[in-house]
Amino acid sequence: MKRTLIAATLLGLAPALTAGGAAAAWAESPLALAQARAASAPYHDTDSATDAGYAPFPDGVPLHECITAPDPEDGAMGYHWLKASLVDAELDPAQPEVLVYEPRTDGTLRLVATEYVVFAEAWEAAHPGTTPELFGRELAYVGAPNRYELPSFYQVHAWVWRHNPHGMFADHNPRVHCEQD
């Protein structure tokens, strides 16, 4: 009941809060984060993620591994599970392209974040002269060649299931570790 009331309040206030300027960026983030959390909630169980079309990157691709930060104190990202059909020239907080999981000591995976990805070439063809934005912020550009062996892309993480002391949208989370792997 309390969650329903909070969601209804946010939805009801969204038009007023997004009327312009700084208020628009502020309002987009909480509402979009609520959408990201709701959209990914069914995928705490990796079987559900698989049934919905998400899959771990194939063997041989660096993203198949649990991704750690270059500096161990920055923690890790985790395992990335992609839904390839969502990788297009659009971004929607209710449709994360990637689910990010942390390994547990018992061998299972814990959902910790969503990630939104768009390939630079597709974005620039559909939206010339713009940088993709989501959650009231520009996505980070990752040029090619890169450690993931992917073409140039834009990305942002949203740590909707695991608090990140470095910030909601930081790439790595010091509370996420790959050692259990």
mmCIF file of C-alpha atoms in Angstrom:
data_model
loop_
_atom_site.group_PDB
_atom_site.id
_atom_site.type_symbol
_atom_site.label_atom_id
_atom_site.label_comp_id
_atom_site.label_asym_id
_atom_site.label_seq_id
_atom_site.Cartn_x
_atom_site.Cartn_y
_atom_site.Cartn_z
ATOM 1 C CA MET A 1 0.000 0.000 0.000
ATOM 2 C CA LYS A 2 2.778 2.442 0.958
ATOM 3 C CA ARG A 3 4.768 1.660 -2.232
ATOM 4 C CA THR A 4 1.643 2.119 -4.340
ATOM 5 C CA LEU A 5 1.018 5.506 -2.734
ATOM 6 C CA ILE A 6 4.624 6.614 -3.323
ATOM 7 C CA ALA A 7 4.531 5.478 -6.963
ATOM 8 C CA ALA A 8 1.197 7.205 -7.556
ATOM 9 C CA THR A 9 2.539 10.387 -5.981
ATOM 10 C CA LEU A 10 5.662 10.337 -8.166
ATOM 11 C CA LEU A 11 3.611 9.682 -11.277
ATOM 12 C CA GLY A 12 1.158 12.429 -10.370
ATOM 13 C CA LEU A 13 3.919 14.959 -9.737
ATOM 14 C CA ALA A 14 6.008 14.085 -12.781
ATOM 15 C CA PRO A 15 4.269 16.493 -15.218
ATOM 16 C CA ALA A 16 4.646 19.426 -12.819
ATOM 17 C CA LEU A 17 8.225 18.587 -11.912
ATOM 18 C CA THR A 18 9.336 18.135 -15.508
ATOM 19 C CA ALA A 19 8.059 21.530 -16.644
ATOM 20 C CA GLY A 20 11.611 22.657 -17.368
ATOM 21 C CA GLY A 21 15.176 23.471 -16.380
ATOM 22 C CA ALA A 22 16.894 21.831 -13.429
ATOM 23 C CA ALA A 23 13.581 20.513 -12.148
ATOM 24 C CA ALA A 24 13.244 18.427 -15.317
ATOM 25 C CA ALA A 25 16.582 16.665 -14.766
ATOM 26 C CA TRP A 26 15.779 16.096 -11.083
ATOM 27 C CA ALA A 27 12.325 14.678 -11.826
ATOM 28 C CA GLU A 28 13.485 12.380 -14.612
ATOM 29 C CA SER A 29 15.967 10.548 -12.436
ATOM 30 C CA PRO A 30 13.705 9.269 -9.592
ATOM 31 C CA LEU A 31 10.863 8.355 -11.928
ATOM 32 C CA ALA A 32 13.176 6.668 -14.443
ATOM 33 C CA LEU A 33 15.002 4.835 -11.642
ATOM 34 C CA ALA A 34 11.661 3.559 -10.336
ATOM 35 C CA GLN A 35 10.918 2.297 -13.858
ATOM 36 C CA ALA A 36 14.332 0.596 -14.057
ATOM 37 C CA ARG A 37 13.820 -1.090 -10.711
ATOM 38 C CA ALA A 38 10.303 -2.251 -11.593
ATOM 39 C CA ALA A 39 11.414 -3.503 -15.009
ATOM 40 C CA SER A 40 14.279 -5.549 -13.585
ATOM 41 C CA ALA A 41 12.490 -6.860 -10.462
ATOM 42 C CA PRO A 42 11.376 -10.114 -12.141
ATOM 43 C CA TYR A 43 14.993 -10.999 -12.972
ATOM 44 C CA HIS A 44 16.471 -11.641 -9.541
ATOM 45 C CA ASP A 45 16.105 -15.265 -10.620
ATOM 46 C CA THR A 46 18.356 -15.873 -13.632
ATOM 47 C CA ASP A 47 15.923 -18.485 -14.975
ATOM 48 C CA SER A 48 13.350 -15.701 -15.320
ATOM 49 C CA ALA A 49 15.937 -13.530 -17.056
ATOM 50 C CA THR A 50 16.702 -16.356 -19.471
ATOM 51 C CA ASP A 51 12.997 -16.901 -20.156
ATOM 52 C CA ALA A 52 12.699 -13.181 -20.991
ATOM 53 C CA GLY A 53 15.561 -13.341 -23.509
ATOM 54 C CA TYR A 54 18.520 -12.215 -21.400
ATOM 55 C CA ALA A 55 21.688 -14.298 -21.678
ATOM 56 C CA PRO A 56 25.247 -14.094 -20.408
ATOM 57 C CA PHE A 57 27.727 -12.992 -23.026
ATOM 58 C CA PRO A 58 29.110 -16.008 -24.886
ATOM 59 C CA ASP A 59 32.390 -17.659 -23.940
ATOM 60 C CA GLY A 60 35.419 -15.932 -25.373
ATOM 61 C CA VAL A 61 33.955 -12.423 -25.089
ATOM 62 C CA PRO A 62 35.506 -10.429 -22.214
ATOM 63 C CA LEU A 63 32.063 -9.458 -20.890
ATOM 64 C CA HIS A 64 31.423 -13.165 -20.274
ATOM 65 C CA GLU A 65 33.704 -12.838 -17.264
ATOM 66 C CA CYS A 66 32.941 -11.058 -14.006
ATOM 67 C CA ILE A 67 34.204 -7.536 -14.719
ATOM 68 C CA THR A 68 36.410 -5.995 -12.025
ATOM 69 C CA ALA A 69 37.632 -2.418 -11.759
ATOM 70 C CA PRO A 70 41.240 -1.651 -12.719
ATOM 71 C CA ASP A 71 41.745 -0.503 -9.110
ATOM 72 C CA PRO A 72 40.647 -3.309 -6.720
ATOM 73 C CA GLU A 73 39.409 -0.717 -4.204
ATOM 74 C CA ASP A 74 36.758 0.330 -6.747
ATOM 75 C CA GLY A 75 35.214 -3.167 -6.671
ATOM 76 C CA ALA A 76 33.566 -4.575 -9.744
ATOM 77 C CA MET A 77 30.643 -4.457 -12.133
ATOM 78 C CA GLY A 78 29.855 -8.163 -12.199
ATOM 79 C CA TYR A 79 28.460 -10.423 -14.906
ATOM 80 C CA HIS A 80 26.569 -8.819 -17.778
ATOM 81 C CA TRP A 81 23.459 -10.498 -19.198
ATOM 82 C CA LEU A 82 22.311 -8.986 -22.492
ATOM 83 C CA LYS A 83 18.948 -8.948 -24.205
ATOM 84 C CA ALA A 84 20.195 -8.412 -27.751
ATOM 85 C CA SER A 85 16.775 -7.491 -29.155
ATOM 86 C CA LEU A 86 16.804 -4.338 -26.996
ATOM 87 C CA VAL A 87 20.096 -3.021 -28.377
ATOM 88 C CA ASP A 88 18.880 -0.472 -30.884
ATOM 89 C CA ALA A 89 18.974 3.315 -31.329
ATOM 90 C CA GLU A 90 16.590 4.016 -28.429
ATOM 91 C CA LEU A 91 16.864 4.069 -24.639
ATOM 92 C CA ASP A 92 14.040 3.290 -22.237
ATOM 93 C CA PRO A 93 14.490 2.953 -18.458
ATOM 94 C CA ALA A 94 11.748 0.300 -18.474
ATOM 95 C CA GLN A 95 13.741 -1.845 -20.920
ATOM 96 C CA PRO A 96 17.333 -2.315 -19.740
ATOM 97 C CA GLU A 97 19.562 -3.814 -22.397
ATOM 98 C CA VAL A 98 21.751 -5.431 -19.743
ATOM 99 C CA LEU A 99 21.238 -6.942 -16.293
ATOM 100 C CA VAL A 100 24.303 -6.988 -14.048
ATOM 101 C CA TYR A 101 24.822 -9.810 -11.541
ATOM 102 C CA GLU A 102 27.291 -10.356 -8.704
ATOM 103 C CA PRO A 103 28.477 -13.900 -7.934
ATOM 104 C CA ARG A 104 27.602 -15.289 -4.499
ATOM 105 C CA THR A 105 29.648 -17.771 -2.494
ATOM 106 C CA ASP A 106 27.041 -20.491 -3.144
ATOM 107 C CA GLY A 107 27.496 -20.179 -6.918
ATOM 108 C CA THR A 108 24.266 -18.278 -7.584
ATOM 109 C CA LEU A 109 24.089 -14.767 -8.956
ATOM 110 C CA ARG A 110 22.591 -11.693 -7.308
ATOM 111 C CA LEU A 111 21.028 -8.942 -9.447
ATOM 112 C CA VAL A 112 22.773 -5.667 -8.565
ATOM 113 C CA ALA A 113 22.272 -3.240 -11.458
ATOM 114 C CA THR A 114 20.818 -2.492 -14.838
ATOM 115 C CA GLU A 115 22.839 -1.114 -17.716
ATOM 116 C CA TYR A 116 21.672 0.832 -20.716
ATOM 117 C CA VAL A 117 23.678 0.529 -23.917
ATOM 118 C CA VAL A 118 23.410 1.933 -27.404
ATOM 119 C CA PHE A 119 26.010 1.490 -30.128
ATOM 120 C CA ALA A 120 27.426 4.845 -31.197
ATOM 121 C CA GLU A 121 26.912 4.241 -34.909
ATOM 122 C CA ALA A 122 23.213 3.397 -34.481
ATOM 123 C CA TRP A 123 22.633 6.325 -32.111
ATOM 124 C CA GLU A 124 24.383 8.844 -34.338
ATOM 125 C CA ALA A 125 22.474 7.653 -37.412
ATOM 126 C CA ALA A 126 19.120 8.005 -35.645
ATOM 127 C CA HIS A 127 19.948 11.116 -33.570
ATOM 128 C CA PRO A 128 22.662 13.107 -35.420
ATOM 129 C CA GLY A 129 24.575 15.645 -33.378
ATOM 130 C CA THR A 130 23.258 14.475 -29.999
ATOM 131 C CA THR A 131 24.598 12.481 -27.082
ATOM 132 C CA PRO A 132 22.224 9.924 -25.570
ATOM 133 C CA GLU A 133 20.750 10.858 -22.189
ATOM 134 C CA LEU A 134 18.956 8.822 -19.564
ATOM 135 C CA PHE A 135 18.238 9.480 -15.889
ATOM 136 C CA GLY A 136 18.846 13.188 -16.520
ATOM 137 C CA ARG A 137 22.472 12.614 -17.513
ATOM 138 C CA GLU A 138 24.549 11.947 -20.619
ATOM 139 C CA LEU A 139 25.681 8.373 -21.171
ATOM 140 C CA ALA A 140 29.421 7.676 -21.096
ATOM 141 C CA TYR A 141 31.093 7.090 -24.453
ATOM 142 C CA VAL A 142 33.332 4.024 -24.790
ATOM 143 C CA GLY A 143 35.355 4.152 -27.989
ATOM 144 C CA ALA A 144 36.733 1.268 -29.988
ATOM 145 C CA PRO A 145 38.972 -0.547 -29.576
ATOM 146 C CA ASN A 146 38.055 -1.275 -25.963
ATOM 147 C CA ARG A 147 38.594 -4.041 -23.426
ATOM 148 C CA TYR A 148 35.149 -5.471 -24.203
ATOM 149 C CA GLU A 149 35.972 -6.041 -27.891
ATOM 150 C CA LEU A 150 32.820 -4.149 -28.917
ATOM 151 C CA PRO A 151 32.251 -1.356 -31.421
ATOM 152 C CA SER A 152 32.038 2.157 -29.947
ATOM 153 C CA PHE A 153 29.074 2.534 -27.616
ATOM 154 C CA TYR A 154 27.403 4.717 -25.009
ATOM 155 C CA GLN A 155 26.470 3.278 -21.605
ATOM 156 C CA VAL A 156 25.257 4.005 -18.106
ATOM 157 C CA HIS A 157 24.839 1.702 -15.107
ATOM 158 C CA ALA A 158 22.009 2.149 -12.615
ATOM 159 C CA TRP A 159 22.757 0.436 -9.284
ATOM 160 C CA VAL A 160 19.084 -0.074 -8.455
ATOM 161 C CA TRP A 161 19.596 -3.316 -6.464
ATOM 162 C CA ARG A 162 22.924 -2.701 -4.658
ATOM 163 C CA HIS A 163 23.870 0.608 -3.038
ATOM 164 C CA ASN A 164 26.957 2.107 -4.619
ATOM 165 C CA PRO A 165 28.994 4.480 -2.421
ATOM 166 C CA HIS A 166 30.546 5.898 -5.627
ATOM 167 C CA GLY A 167 27.097 6.932 -6.883
ATOM 168 C CA MET A 168 24.025 5.481 -8.541
ATOM 169 C CA PHE A 169 25.533 5.759 -12.040
ATOM 170 C CA ALA A 170 29.203 4.887 -11.432
ATOM 171 C CA ASP A 171 30.677 2.120 -13.566
ATOM 172 C CA HIS A 172 32.098 0.078 -10.684
ATOM 173 C CA ASN A 173 30.738 -0.613 -7.214
ATOM 174 C CA PRO A 174 33.136 -1.198 -4.277
ATOM 175 C CA ARG A 175 30.459 -3.392 -2.644
ATOM 176 C CA VAL A 176 30.451 -5.795 -5.611
ATOM 177 C CA HIS A 177 33.179 -8.397 -5.857
ATOM 178 C CA CYS A 178 34.133 -11.183 -8.232
ATOM 179 C CA GLU A 179 36.171 -13.216 -5.743
ATOM 180 C CA GLN A 180 33.200 -15.532 -5.127
ATOM 181 C CA ASP A 181 33.495 -16.514 -8.769
#
